[in-house]
Tab-separated table of C-alpha atoms in Angstrom:
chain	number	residue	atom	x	y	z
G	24	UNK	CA	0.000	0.000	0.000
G	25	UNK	CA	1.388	3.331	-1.027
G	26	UNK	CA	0.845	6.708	0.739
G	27	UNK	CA	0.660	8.161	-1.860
G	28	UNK	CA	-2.418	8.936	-4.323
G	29	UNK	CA	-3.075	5.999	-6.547
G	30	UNK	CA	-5.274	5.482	-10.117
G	31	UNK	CA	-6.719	1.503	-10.142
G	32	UNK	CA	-7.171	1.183	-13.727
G	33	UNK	CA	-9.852	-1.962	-15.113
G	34	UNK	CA	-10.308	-2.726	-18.244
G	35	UNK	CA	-14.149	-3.555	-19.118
G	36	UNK	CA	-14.852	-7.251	-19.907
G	37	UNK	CA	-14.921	-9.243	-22.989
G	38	UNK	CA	-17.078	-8.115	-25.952
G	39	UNK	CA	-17.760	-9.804	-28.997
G	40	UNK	CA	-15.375	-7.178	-30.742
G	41	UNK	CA	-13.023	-7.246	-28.625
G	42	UNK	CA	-13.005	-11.553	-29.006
G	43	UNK	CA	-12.834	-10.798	-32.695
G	44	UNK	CA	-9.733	-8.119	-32.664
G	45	UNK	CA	-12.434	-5.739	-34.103
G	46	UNK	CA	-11.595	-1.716	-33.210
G	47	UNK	CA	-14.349	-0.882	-30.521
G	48	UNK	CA	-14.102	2.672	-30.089
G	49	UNK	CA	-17.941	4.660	-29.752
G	50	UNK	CA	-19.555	2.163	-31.180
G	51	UNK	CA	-21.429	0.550	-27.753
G	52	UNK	CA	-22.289	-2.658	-27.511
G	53	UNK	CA	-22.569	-5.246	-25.071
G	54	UNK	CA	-20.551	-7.282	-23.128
G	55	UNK	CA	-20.524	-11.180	-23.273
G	56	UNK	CA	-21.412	-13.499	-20.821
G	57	UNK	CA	-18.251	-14.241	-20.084
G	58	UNK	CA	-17.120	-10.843	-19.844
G	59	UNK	CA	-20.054	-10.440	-17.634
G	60	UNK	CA	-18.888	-13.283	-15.455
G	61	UNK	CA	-15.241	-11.926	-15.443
G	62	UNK	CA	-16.502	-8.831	-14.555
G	63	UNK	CA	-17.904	-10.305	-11.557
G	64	UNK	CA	-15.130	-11.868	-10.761
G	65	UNK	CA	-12.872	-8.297	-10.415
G	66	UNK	CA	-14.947	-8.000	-6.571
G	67	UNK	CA	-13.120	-10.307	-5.249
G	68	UNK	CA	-10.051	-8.801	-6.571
G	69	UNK	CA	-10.774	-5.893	-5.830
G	70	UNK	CA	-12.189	-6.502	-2.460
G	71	UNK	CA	-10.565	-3.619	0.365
G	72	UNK	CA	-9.546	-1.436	-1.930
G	73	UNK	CA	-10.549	1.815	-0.848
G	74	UNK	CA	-11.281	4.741	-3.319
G	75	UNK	CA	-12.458	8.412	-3.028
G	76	UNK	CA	-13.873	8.238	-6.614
G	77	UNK	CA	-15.187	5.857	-9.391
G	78	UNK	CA	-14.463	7.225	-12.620
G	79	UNK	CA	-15.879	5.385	-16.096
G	80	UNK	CA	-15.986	5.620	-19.861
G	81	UNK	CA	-19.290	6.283	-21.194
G	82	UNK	CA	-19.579	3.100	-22.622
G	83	UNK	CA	-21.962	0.535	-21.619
G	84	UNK	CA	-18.891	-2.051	-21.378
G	85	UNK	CA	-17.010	0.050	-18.862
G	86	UNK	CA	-19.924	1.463	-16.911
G	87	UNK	CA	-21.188	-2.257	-16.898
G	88	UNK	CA	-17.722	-3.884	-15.857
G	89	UNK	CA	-17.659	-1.198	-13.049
G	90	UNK	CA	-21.354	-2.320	-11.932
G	91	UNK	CA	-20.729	-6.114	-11.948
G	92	UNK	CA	-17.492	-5.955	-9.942
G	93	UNK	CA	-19.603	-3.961	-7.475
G	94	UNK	CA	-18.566	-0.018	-7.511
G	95	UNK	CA	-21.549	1.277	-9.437
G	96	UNK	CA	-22.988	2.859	-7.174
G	97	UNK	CA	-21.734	6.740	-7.151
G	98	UNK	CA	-19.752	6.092	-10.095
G	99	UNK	CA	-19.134	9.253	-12.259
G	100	UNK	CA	-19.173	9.036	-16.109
G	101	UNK	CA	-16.357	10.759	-17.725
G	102	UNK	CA	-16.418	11.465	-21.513
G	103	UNK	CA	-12.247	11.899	-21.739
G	104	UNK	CA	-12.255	8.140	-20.443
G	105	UNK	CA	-13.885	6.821	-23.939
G	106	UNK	CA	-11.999	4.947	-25.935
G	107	UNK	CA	-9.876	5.970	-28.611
G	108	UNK	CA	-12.619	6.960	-31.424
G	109	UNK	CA	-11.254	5.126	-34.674
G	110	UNK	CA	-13.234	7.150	-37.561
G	111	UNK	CA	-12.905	4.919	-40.255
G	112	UNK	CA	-11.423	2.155	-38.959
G	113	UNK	CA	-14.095	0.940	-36.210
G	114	UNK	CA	-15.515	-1.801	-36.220
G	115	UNK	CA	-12.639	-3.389	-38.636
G	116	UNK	CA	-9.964	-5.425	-37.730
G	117	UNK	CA	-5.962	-4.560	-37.548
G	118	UNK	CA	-5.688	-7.604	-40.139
G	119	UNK	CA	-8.088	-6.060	-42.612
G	120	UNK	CA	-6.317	-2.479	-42.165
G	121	UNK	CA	-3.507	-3.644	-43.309
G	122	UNK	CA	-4.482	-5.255	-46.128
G	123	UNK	CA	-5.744	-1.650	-47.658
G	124	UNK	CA	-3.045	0.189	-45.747
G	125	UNK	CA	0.266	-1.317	-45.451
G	126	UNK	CA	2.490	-0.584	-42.501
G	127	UNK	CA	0.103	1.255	-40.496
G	128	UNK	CA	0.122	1.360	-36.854
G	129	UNK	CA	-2.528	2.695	-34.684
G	130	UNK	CA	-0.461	4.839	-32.440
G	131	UNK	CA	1.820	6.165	-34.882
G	132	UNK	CA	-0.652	6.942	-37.412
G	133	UNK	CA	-4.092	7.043	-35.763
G	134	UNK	CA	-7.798	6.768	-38.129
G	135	UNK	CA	-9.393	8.876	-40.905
G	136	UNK	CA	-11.955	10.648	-39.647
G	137	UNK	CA	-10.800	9.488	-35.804
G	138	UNK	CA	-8.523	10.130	-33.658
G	139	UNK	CA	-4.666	10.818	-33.553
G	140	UNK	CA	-2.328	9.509	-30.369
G	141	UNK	CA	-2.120	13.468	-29.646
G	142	UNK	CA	-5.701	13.265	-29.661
G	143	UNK	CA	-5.946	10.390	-26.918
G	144	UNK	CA	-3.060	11.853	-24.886
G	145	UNK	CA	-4.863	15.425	-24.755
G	146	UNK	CA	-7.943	13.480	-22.840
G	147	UNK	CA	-5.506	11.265	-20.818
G	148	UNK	CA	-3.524	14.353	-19.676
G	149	UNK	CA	-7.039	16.089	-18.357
G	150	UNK	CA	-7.734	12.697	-16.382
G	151	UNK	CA	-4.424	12.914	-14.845
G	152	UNK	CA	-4.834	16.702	-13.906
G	153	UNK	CA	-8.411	16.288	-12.106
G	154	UNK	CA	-6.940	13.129	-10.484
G	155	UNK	CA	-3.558	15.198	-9.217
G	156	UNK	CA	-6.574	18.068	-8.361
G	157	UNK	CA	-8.450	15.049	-6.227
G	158	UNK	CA	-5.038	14.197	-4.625
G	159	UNK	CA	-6.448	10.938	-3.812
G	160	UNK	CA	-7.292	7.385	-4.756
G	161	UNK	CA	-9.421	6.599	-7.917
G	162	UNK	CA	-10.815	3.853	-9.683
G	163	UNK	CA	-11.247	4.039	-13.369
G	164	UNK	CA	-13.004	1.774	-15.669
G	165	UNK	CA	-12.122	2.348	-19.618
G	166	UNK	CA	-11.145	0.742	-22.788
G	167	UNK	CA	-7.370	-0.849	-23.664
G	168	UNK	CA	-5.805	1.593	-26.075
G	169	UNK	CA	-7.337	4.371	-24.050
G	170	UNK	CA	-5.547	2.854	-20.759
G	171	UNK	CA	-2.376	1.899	-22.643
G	172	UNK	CA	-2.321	6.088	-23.764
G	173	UNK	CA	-3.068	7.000	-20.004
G	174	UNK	CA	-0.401	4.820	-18.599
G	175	UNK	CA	2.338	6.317	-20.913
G	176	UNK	CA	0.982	9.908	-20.271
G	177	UNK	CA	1.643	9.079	-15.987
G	178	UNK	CA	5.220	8.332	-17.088
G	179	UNK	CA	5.157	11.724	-19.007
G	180	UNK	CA	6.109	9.612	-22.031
G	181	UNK	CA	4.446	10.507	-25.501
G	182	UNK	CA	0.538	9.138	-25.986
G	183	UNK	CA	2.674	6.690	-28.862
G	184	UNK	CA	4.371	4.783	-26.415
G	185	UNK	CA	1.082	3.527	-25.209
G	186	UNK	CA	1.798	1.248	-27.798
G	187	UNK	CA	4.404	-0.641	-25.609
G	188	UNK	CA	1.677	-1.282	-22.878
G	189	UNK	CA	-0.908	-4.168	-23.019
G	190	UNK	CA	-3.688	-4.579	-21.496
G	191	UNK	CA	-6.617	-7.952	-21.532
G	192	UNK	CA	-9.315	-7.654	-20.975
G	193	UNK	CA	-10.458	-7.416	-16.743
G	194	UNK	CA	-6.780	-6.712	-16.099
G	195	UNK	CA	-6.311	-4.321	-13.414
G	196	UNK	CA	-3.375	-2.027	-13.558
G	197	UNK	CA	-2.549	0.646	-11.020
G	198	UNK	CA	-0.515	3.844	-11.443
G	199	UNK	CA	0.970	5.889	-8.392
G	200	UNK	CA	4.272	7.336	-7.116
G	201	UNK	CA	7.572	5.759	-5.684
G	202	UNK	CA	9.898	8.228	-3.074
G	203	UNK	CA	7.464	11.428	-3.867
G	204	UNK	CA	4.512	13.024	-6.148
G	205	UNK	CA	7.317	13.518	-8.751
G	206	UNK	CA	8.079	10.514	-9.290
G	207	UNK	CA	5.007	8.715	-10.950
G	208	UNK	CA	5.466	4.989	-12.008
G	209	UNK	CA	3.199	1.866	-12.952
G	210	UNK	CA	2.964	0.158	-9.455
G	211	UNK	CA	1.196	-2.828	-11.023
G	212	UNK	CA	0.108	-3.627	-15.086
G	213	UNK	CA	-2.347	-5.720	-16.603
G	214	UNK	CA	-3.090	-8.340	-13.707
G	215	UNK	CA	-5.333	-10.681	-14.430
């Protein structure tokens, strides 16, 4: 346990998208039953973890995840914790982008009519001012390349190298500090 402020990161639950590698960005569906039964699996896991705020993604997958692992209640809906909006490219997989598109890479080269990393990283960077604002601990629930942009913006490295992070799905994650509040670091990363 730190003393210091801390950000519990989940990722929602299995959809059928996300099973099929399919780019889920605003587009809002469901969550399977197994993600549903992962999802209520996270309260054990998280079980005495103790939070000043529940923070989640608009989406019905992370406000859903949140609710079956037990914190909805209270929980606050944040628009800058959607996930990465992918213009053109939602709903179609990484495979079939490349077939039309050589050589592309999400975080290098973001979607047509979507998002850019800068993009992602401008939304992570407001989370991580209201949470340094809060100057306590929060729980978030959000998507994976959102998180993955988040976690590299804590570091203070570019919203790119997001692209070094991964994150499955119901992995918890948490971000905090080591000797001081200058000094932020990944304390834990995609535990399942």
């Amino acid at each position: 346990m730190s003393a210091f402020p801390e950000i519990t990161l989940v990722r929602h639950g299995e959809t059928a998208w996300s099973l099929s590698g399919q780019h889920t960005g605003r587009t809002d569906i469901p969550l399977t039953a197994n993600g549903e039964a992962a999802a209520r699996a996270l309260a054990p896991r998280l079980a005495g973890l103790s939070v000043s705020a529940v923070w989640s993604s608009p989406s019905q997958r992370a406000r859903n995840t949140c609710a079956l692992s037990g914190f909805g209640k209270g929980v606050i809906i944040k628009p800058d914790l959607a996930e990465w909006d992918y213009g053109a490219y939602e709903g179609i997989t990484t495979k079939e982008i490349l077939s039309k598109r050589p050589g592309w890479r999400l975080f290098r080269d973001g979607c047509p009519d979507g998002e850019a990393a800068a993009d992602v990283g401008a939304r992570a960077d407001r989370i991580i001012a209201e949470h340094r604002q809060v100057n306590a601990p929060v729980l978030i629930f959000s998507s994976s390349h959102f998180l993955r942009v988040l976690g590299a913006r804590w570091l203070g490295l570019p919203p790119e190298d997001g692209s070094r992070f991964v994150l499955d799905t119901t992995s918890i994650s948490v971000l905090g500090y080591e000797h001081d509040l200058t000094e932020p670091v990944i304390r834990r990363w995609n535990q399942k």
